[in-house]
Coordinates of C-alpha atoms and ligand atoms in Angstrom, one line a residue:
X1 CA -10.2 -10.7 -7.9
X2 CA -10.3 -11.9 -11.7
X3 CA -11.3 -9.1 -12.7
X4 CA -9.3 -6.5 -10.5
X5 CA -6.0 -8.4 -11.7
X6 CA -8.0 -8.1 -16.0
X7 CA -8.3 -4.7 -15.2
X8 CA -5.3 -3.7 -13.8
X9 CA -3.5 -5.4 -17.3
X10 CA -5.9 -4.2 -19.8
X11 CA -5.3 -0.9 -19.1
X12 CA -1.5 -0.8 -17.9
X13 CA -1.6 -1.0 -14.3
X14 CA 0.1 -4.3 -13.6
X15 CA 2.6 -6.3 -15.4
X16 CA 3.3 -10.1 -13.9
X17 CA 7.3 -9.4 -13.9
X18 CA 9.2 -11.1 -16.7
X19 CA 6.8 -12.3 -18.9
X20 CA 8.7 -13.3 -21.8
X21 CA 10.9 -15.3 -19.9
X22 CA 7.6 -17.2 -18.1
X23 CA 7.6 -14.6 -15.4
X24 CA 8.7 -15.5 -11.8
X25 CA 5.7 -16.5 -9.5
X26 CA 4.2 -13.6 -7.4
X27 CA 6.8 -10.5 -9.0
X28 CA 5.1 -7.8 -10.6
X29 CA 5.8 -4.9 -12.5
X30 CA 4.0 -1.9 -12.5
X31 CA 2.6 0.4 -15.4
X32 CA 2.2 4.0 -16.2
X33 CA -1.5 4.3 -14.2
X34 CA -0.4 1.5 -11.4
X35 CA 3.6 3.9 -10.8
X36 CA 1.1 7.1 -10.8
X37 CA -1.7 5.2 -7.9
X38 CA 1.6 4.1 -5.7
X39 CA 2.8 7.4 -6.2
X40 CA -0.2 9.0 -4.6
X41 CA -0.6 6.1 -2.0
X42 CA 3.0 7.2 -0.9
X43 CA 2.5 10.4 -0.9
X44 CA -0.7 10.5 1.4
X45 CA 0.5 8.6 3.5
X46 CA 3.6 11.0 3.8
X47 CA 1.5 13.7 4.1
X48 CA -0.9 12.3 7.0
X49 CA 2.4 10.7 9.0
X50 CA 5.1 13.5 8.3
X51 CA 4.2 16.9 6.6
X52 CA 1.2 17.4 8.7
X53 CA 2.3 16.6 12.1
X54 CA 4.9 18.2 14.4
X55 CA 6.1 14.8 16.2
X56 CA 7.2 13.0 13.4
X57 CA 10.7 13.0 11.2
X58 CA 10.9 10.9 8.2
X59 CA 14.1 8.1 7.6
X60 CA 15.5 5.9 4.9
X61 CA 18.1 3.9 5.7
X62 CA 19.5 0.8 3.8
X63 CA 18.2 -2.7 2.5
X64 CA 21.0 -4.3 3.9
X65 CA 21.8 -3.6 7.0
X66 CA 24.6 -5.0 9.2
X67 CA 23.7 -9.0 10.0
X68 CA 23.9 -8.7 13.5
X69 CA 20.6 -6.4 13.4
X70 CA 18.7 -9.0 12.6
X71 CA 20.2 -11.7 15.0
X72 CA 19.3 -8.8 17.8
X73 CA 15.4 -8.5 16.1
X74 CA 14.8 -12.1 16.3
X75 CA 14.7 -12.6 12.8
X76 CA 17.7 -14.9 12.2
X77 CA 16.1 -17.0 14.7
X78 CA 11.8 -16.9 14.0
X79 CA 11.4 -15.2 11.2
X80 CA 10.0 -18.3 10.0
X81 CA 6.9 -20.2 8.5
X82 CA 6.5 -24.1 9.8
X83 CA 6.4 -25.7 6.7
X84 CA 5.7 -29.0 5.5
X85 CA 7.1 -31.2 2.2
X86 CA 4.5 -34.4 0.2
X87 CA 7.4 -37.0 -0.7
X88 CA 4.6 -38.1 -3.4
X89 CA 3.8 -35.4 -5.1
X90 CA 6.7 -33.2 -3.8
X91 CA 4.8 -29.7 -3.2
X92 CA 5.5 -27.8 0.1
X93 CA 2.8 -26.2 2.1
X94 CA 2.4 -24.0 5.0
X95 CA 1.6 -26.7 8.3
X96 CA -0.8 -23.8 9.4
X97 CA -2.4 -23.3 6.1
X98 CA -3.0 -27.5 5.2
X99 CA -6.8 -26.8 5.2
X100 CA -6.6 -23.7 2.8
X101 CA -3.7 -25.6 0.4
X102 CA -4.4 -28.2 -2.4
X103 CA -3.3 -31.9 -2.7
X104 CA -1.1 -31.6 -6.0
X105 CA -2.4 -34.8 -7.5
X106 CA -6.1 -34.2 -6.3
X107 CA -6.7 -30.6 -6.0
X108 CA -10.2 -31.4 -4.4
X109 CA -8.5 -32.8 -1.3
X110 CA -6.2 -30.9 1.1
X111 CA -2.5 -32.1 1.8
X112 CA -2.6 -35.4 3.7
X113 CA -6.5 -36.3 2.9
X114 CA -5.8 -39.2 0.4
X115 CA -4.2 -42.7 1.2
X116 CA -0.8 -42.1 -1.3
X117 CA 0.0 -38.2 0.7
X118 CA 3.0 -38.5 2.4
X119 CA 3.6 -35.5 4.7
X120 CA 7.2 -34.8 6.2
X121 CA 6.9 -33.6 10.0
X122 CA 7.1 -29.7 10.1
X123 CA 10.1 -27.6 9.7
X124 CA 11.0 -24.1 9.9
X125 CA 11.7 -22.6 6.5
X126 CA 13.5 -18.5 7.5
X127 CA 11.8 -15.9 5.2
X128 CA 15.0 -14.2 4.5
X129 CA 16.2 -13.7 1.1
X130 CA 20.3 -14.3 2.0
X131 CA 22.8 -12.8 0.1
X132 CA 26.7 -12.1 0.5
X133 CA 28.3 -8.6 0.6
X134 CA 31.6 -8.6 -0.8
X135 CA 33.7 -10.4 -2.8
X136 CA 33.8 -13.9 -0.2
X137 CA 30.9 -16.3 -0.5
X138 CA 31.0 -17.8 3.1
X139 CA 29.8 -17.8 6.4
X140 CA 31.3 -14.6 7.1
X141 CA 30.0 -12.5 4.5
X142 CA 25.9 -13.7 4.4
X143 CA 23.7 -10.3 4.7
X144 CA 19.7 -10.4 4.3
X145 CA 17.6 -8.1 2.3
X146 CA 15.4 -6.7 5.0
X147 CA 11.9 -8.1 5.9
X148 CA 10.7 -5.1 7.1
X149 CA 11.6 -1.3 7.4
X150 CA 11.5 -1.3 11.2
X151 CA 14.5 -2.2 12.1
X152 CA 16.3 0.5 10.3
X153 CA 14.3 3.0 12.1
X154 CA 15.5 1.4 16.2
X155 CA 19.4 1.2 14.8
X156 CA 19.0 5.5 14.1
X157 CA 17.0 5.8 16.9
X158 CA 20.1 7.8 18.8
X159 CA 20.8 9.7 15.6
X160 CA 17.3 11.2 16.0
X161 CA 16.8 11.5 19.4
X162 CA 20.0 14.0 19.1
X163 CA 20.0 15.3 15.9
X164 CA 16.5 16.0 15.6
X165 CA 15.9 17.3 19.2
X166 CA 13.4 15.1 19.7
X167 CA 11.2 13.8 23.2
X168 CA 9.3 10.6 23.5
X169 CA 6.3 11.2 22.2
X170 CA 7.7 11.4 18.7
X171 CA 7.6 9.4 15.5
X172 CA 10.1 8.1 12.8
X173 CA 8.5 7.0 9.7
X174 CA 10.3 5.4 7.1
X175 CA 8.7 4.0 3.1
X176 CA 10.7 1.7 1.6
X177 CA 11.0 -2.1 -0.5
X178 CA 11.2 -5.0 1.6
X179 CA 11.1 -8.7 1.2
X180 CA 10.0 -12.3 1.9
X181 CA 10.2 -15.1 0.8
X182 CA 6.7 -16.2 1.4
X183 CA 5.8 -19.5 0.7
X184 CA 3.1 -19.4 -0.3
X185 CA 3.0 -15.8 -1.7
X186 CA -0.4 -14.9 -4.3
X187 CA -3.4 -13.7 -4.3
X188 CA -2.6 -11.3 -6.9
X189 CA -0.7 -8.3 -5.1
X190 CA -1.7 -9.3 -1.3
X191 CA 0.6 -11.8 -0.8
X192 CA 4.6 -11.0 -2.6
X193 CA 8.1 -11.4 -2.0
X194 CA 8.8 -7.9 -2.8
X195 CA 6.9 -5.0 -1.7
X196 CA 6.7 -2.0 -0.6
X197 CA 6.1 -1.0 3.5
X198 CA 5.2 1.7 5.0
X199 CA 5.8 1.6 9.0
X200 CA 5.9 4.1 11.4
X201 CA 7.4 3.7 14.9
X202 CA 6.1 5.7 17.6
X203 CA 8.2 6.6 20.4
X204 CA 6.2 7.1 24.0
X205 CA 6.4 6.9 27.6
X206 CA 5.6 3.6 28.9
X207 CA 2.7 4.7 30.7
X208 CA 1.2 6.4 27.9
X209 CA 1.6 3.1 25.5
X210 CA -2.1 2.0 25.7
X211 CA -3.5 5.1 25.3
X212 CA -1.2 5.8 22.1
X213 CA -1.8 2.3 20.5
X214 CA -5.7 3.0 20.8
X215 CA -4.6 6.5 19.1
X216 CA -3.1 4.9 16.1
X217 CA -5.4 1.9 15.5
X218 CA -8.3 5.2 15.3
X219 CA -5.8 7.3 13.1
X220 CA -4.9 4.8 10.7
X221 CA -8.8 3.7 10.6
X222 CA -9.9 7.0 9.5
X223 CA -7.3 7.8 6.9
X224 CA -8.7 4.6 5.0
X225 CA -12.6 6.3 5.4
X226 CA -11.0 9.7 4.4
X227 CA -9.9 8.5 1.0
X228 CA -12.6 7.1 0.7
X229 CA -12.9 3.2 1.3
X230 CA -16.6 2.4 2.6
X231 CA -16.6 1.9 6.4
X232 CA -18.4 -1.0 6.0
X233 CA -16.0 -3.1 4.0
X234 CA -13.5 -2.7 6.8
X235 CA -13.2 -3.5 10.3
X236 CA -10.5 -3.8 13.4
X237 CA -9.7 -7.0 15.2
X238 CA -7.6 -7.4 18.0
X239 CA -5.1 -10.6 18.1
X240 CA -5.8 -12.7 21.1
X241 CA -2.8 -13.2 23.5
X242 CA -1.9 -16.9 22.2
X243 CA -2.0 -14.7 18.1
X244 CA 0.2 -12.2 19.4
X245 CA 4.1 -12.2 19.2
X246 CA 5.4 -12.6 22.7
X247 CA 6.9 -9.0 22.8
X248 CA 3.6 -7.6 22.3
X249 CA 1.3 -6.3 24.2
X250 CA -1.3 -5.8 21.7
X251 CA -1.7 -6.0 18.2
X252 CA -4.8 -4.9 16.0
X253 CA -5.0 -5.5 12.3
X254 CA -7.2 -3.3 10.0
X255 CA -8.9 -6.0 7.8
X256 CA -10.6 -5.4 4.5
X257 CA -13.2 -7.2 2.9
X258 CA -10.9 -8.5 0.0
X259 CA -12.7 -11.1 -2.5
X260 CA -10.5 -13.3 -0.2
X261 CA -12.3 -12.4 2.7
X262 CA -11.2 -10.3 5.5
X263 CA -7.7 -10.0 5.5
X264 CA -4.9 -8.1 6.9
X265 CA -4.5 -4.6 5.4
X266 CA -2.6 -2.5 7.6
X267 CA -1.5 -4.0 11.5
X268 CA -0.8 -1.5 14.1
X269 CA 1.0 -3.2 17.5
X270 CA 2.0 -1.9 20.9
X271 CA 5.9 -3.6 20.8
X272 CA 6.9 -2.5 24.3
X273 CA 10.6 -1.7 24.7
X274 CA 11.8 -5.2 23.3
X275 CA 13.3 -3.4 20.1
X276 CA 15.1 -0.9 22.0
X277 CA 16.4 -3.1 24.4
X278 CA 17.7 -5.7 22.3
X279 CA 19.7 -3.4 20.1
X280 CA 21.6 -1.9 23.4
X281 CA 22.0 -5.1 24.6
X282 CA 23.7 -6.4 20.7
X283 CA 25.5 -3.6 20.2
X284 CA 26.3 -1.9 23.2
X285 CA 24.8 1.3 22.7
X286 CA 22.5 2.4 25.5
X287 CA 19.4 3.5 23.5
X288 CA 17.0 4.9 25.8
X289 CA 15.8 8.4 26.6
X290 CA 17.6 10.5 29.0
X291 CA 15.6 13.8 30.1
X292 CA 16.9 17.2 31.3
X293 CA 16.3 16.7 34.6
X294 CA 17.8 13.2 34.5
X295 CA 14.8 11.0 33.9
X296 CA 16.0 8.2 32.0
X297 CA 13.8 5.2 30.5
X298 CA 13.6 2.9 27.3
X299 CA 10.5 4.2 25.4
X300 CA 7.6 1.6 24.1
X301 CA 6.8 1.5 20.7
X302 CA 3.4 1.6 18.6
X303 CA 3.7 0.8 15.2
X304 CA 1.3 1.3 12.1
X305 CA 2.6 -1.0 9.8
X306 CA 1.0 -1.8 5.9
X307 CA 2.3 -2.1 2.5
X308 CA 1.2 0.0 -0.7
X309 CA 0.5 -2.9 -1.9
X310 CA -2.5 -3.9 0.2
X311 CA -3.6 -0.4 0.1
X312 CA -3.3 -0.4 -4.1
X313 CA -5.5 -3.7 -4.1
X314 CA -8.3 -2.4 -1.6
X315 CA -8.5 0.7 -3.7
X316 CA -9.1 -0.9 -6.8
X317 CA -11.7 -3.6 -5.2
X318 CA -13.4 -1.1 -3.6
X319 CA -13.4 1.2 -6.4
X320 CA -14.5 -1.7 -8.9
X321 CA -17.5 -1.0 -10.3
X322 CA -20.0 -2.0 -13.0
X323 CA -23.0 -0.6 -14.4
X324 CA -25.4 0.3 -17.1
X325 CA -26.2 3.3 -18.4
X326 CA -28.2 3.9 -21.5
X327 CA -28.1 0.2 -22.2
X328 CA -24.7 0.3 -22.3
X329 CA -22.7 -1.3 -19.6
X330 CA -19.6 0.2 -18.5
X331 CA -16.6 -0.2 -16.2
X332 CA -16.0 2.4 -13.6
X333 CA -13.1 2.5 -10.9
X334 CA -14.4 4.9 -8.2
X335 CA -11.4 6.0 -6.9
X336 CA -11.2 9.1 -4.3
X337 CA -10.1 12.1 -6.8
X338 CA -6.6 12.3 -4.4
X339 CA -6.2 9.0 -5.2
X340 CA -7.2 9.0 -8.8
X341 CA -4.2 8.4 -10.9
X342 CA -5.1 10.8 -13.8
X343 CA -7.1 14.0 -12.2
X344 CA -8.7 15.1 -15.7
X345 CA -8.5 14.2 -19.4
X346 CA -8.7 17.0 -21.6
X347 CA -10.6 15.3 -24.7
X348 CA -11.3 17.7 -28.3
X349 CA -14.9 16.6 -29.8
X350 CA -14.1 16.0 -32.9
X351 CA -9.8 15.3 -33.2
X352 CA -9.4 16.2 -36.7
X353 CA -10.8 20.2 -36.2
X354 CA -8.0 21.7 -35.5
X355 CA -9.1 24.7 -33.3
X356 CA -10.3 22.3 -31.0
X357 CA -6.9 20.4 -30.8
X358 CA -5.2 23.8 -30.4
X359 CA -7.8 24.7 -27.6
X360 CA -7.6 21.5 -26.0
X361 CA -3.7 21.4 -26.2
X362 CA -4.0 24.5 -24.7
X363 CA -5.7 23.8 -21.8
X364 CA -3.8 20.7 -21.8
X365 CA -0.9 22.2 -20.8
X366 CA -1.9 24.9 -18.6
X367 CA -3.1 21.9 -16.4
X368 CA -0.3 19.4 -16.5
X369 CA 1.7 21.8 -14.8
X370 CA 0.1 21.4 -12.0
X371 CA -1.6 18.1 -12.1
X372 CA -1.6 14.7 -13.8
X373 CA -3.8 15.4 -16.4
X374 CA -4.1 13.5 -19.8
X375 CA -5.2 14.5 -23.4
X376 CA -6.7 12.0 -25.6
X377 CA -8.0 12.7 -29.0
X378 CA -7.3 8.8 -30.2
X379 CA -11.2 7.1 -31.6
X380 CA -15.4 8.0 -30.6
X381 CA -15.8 10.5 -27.4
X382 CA -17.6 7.2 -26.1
X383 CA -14.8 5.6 -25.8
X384 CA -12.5 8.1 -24.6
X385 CA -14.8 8.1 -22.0
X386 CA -15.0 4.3 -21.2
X387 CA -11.0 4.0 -21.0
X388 CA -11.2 7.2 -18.8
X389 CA -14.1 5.8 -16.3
X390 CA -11.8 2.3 -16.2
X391 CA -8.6 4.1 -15.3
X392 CA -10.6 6.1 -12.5
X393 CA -9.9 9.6 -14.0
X394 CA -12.6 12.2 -11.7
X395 CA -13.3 14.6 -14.4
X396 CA -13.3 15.1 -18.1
X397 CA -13.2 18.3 -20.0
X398 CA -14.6 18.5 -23.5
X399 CA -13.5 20.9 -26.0
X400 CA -16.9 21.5 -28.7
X401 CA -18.4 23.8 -31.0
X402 CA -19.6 25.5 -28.6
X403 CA -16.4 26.0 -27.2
X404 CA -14.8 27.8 -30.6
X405 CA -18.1 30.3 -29.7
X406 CA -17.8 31.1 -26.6
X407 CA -14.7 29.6 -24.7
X408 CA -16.9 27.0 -22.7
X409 CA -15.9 23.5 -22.1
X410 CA -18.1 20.6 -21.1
X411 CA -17.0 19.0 -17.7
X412 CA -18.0 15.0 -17.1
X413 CA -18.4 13.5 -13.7
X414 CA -16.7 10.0 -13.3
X415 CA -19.6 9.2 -11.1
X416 CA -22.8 10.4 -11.7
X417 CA -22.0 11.1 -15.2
X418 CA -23.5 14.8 -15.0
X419 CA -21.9 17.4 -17.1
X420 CA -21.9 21.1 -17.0
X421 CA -20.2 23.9 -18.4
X422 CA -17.5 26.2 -17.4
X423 CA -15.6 29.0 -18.8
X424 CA -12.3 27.4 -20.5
X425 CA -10.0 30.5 -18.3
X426 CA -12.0 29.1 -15.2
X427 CA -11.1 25.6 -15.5
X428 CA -7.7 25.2 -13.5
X429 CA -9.8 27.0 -10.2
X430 CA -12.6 24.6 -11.0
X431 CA -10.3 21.2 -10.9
X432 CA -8.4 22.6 -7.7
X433 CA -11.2 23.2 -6.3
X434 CA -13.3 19.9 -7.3
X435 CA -10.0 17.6 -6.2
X436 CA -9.9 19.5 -2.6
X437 CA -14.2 18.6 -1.6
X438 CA -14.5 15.5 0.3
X439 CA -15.5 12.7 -1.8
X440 CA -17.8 9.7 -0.9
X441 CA -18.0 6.4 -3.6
X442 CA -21.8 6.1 -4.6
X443 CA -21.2 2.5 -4.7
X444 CA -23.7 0.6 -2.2
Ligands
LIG501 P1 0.7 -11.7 7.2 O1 0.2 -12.3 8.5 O2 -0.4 -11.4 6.2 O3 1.8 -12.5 6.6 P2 2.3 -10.1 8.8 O4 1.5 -10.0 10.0 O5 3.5 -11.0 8.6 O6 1.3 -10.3 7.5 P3 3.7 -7.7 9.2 O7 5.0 -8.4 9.4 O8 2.9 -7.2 10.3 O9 2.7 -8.7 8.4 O10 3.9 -6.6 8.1 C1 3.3 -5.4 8.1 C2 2.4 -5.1 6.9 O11 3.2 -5.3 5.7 C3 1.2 -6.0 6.7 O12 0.1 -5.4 7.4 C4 1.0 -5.9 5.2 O13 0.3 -4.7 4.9 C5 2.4 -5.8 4.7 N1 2.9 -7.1 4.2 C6 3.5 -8.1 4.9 N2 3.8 -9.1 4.1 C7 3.4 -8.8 2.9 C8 3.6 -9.4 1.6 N3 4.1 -10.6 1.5 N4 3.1 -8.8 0.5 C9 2.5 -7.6 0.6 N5 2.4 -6.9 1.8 C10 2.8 -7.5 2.9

């Protein structure tokens, strides 16, 4: 993870938040490269839950919502972590995690392992940041910032049944910040307080529930292989009934192999109808289904659930790479080209000839108007290079001699460092070609 979290800062991914003022534990900003990577994490998502199917609408609705939502969801009541205080050495741990957590006066002991540790009995600690709408700072005016997306999505679920014509089986997905405070948040972007989910509630017939929630737990599998995260570095595991919340009826969490171990990347759950139900029952609108010919029912739920932020930190771990090549070692992220935050860099040889800079700016901005594309003419080609292969950029195009000749340019393959050459006019066919093939990481 060190050197995921060194990478990410050398080269302008990832920002911890508010540096100069000592930062704030577990906020981050993001860079140029790490807005342009959630930018294409977002927007394949989009495209693989929205633009390419027919059953699904897309939704953003607010941050803070109405209180009473989340007294209906059950969050005012369990959103909560048991937690437990050390009167010696005054830290605060998770009672579930005691055997994970330090001792703060002997690190090489857990929480209640030596003679002074003095642990409090557990409590439950809400994970709710609270905040008050309005002018009055009582009782009356406490809202939340939402935990999750989800419950935006059942409070519309009306407004879309009508206004989008729509019949169980159909989907509302919905991107959007949410936050926590987790207690015991880190593990560079895994675990924060804000970040960004992307859930996806399913609609269905009762009966059909199972077979759907096998559905998703395959669909959101394979978008992780398409994009090119090695199958073996990922797996699916199915909470056991005591694991599972006691509305559902089955839960399976994608888990990656982070440097953690395997951990939660994505979770996709079978929620019944307790969502729908405990919204009509809090606000008194019936939200169920009501057919033509009268059918009428409460529709179950499946729901693909992850954050961009546990995608962004499985790409770059599975990406990582290190090699040597001509006795040179260098860092490479492998990143799938749709993934990629920079598609190409456009590089002239030699920066002070300028009929290679007007060449290269010229092909530079043929391509940017299609594509994220970057032009570099700053130090040695070598280097251009090595800050190219770090950031994950696919392809590179060289502008040479050769090119002032005969209109050629030099193309360079991230991966297996091959290069060939192409007519300068063909170039823009080439990349749109090259970014569409499927992609597999040569990393073992
Ligand atoms: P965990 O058990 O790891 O706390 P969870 O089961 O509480 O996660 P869900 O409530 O199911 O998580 O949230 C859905 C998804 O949102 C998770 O699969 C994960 O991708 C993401 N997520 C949840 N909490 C965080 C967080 N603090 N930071 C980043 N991503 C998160």
């Amino acid at each position: 993870m060190d050197k995921i979290v060194s990478l990410s800062r050398r080269r302008g991914f990832v920002f911890p938040s508010s540096e100069i003022y000592g930062g704030l534990g577990s906020t981050y900003d993001y860079g140029h490269y790490g807005v342009l990577l959630k930018n294409n994490i977002r927007s394949l998502w989009f495209e693989a839950m929205v633009q390419e199917r027919d059953d699904i609408v897309a939704l953003d609705s607010a941050i803070i919502l109405n209180p009473k939502v989340w007294e209906a969801s059950g969050h005012v009541a369990t959103f909560t972590d048991p937690l437990i205080d050390c009167r010696t050495c005054k830290l605060r741990f998770r009672a579930d995690q005691l055997e994970q957590s330090s001792c703060g006066r002997k690190p090489s002991k857990h929480p209640g392992e030596t003679p002074d540790c003095d642990l409090t009995e557990a409590r439950q600690f809400n994970l709710m940041f609270e905040t008050h709408v309005g002018a009055l700072e009582d009782e009356s005016s406490i809202a939340y910032l939402r935990p999750e997306t989800a419950q935006g999505i059942f409070i519309n679920f009306k407004n879309v049944l009508q206004l989008a014509r729509r019949k169980p089986p159909f989907g509302i997905a919905q991107i959007g910040k949410s936050f926590r405070n987790e207690i015991t948040p880190g593990n560079f972007l895994f675990r924060v307080r804000e970040f960004e989910q992307m859930e996806m509630e399913y609609f269905v017939p009762p009966a059909e529930a199972e077979r759907w929630y096998r559905y998703w737990i395959d669909e959101r599998f394979n978008w992780y292989v398409k994009y090119g995260i090695r199958e073996s570095q990922l797996r699916k595991r199915e909470h056991s009934a005591e694991e599972r919340s006691h509305y559902s009826s089955g839960t399976t969490d994608i888990e990656y192999l982070y440097p953690i171990g395997w951990s939660e990347l994505e979770g996709v759950a079978n929620r019944g109808d307790f969502d729908l139900r405990q919204h009509t029952e809090h606000s008194g609108t019936k939200l169920e289904f009501v057919g033509d010919d009268g059918e009428r029912y409460t529709p179950y739920v499946i729901e693909p659930a992850v954050s961009i932020e546990r995608i962004f930190v499985a790409l770059l771990v599975d990406g990582y790479d290190e090699e040597v090549v001509a006795e040179r070692e260098r860092t490479v992220l492998r990143l799938h080209p749709a993934v990629a935050p920079v598609k190409a860099a456009i590089l002239p040889l030699i920066p002070r000839n300028a009929d290679m800079v007007e060449k290269a700016r010229g092909l530079y901005d043929e391509l940017r108007r299609r594509h994220i594309v970057e032009y570099d003419d700053g130090g040695q080609i070598g280097r251009r290079y090595r800050r190219q292969d770090e950031i994950g950029t696919p392809f590179a195009f060289t502008i040479d001699d050769q090119t002032l000749d005969d209109d050629t340019v030099t193309v360079r393959d991230r991966d297996s460092l091959a290069q060939e050459r192409l007519p300068i006019a063909g170039v823009r066919a080439w990349l749109e070609e090259a970014l569409e093939r499927p992609w597999r990481t040569p990393k073992a």
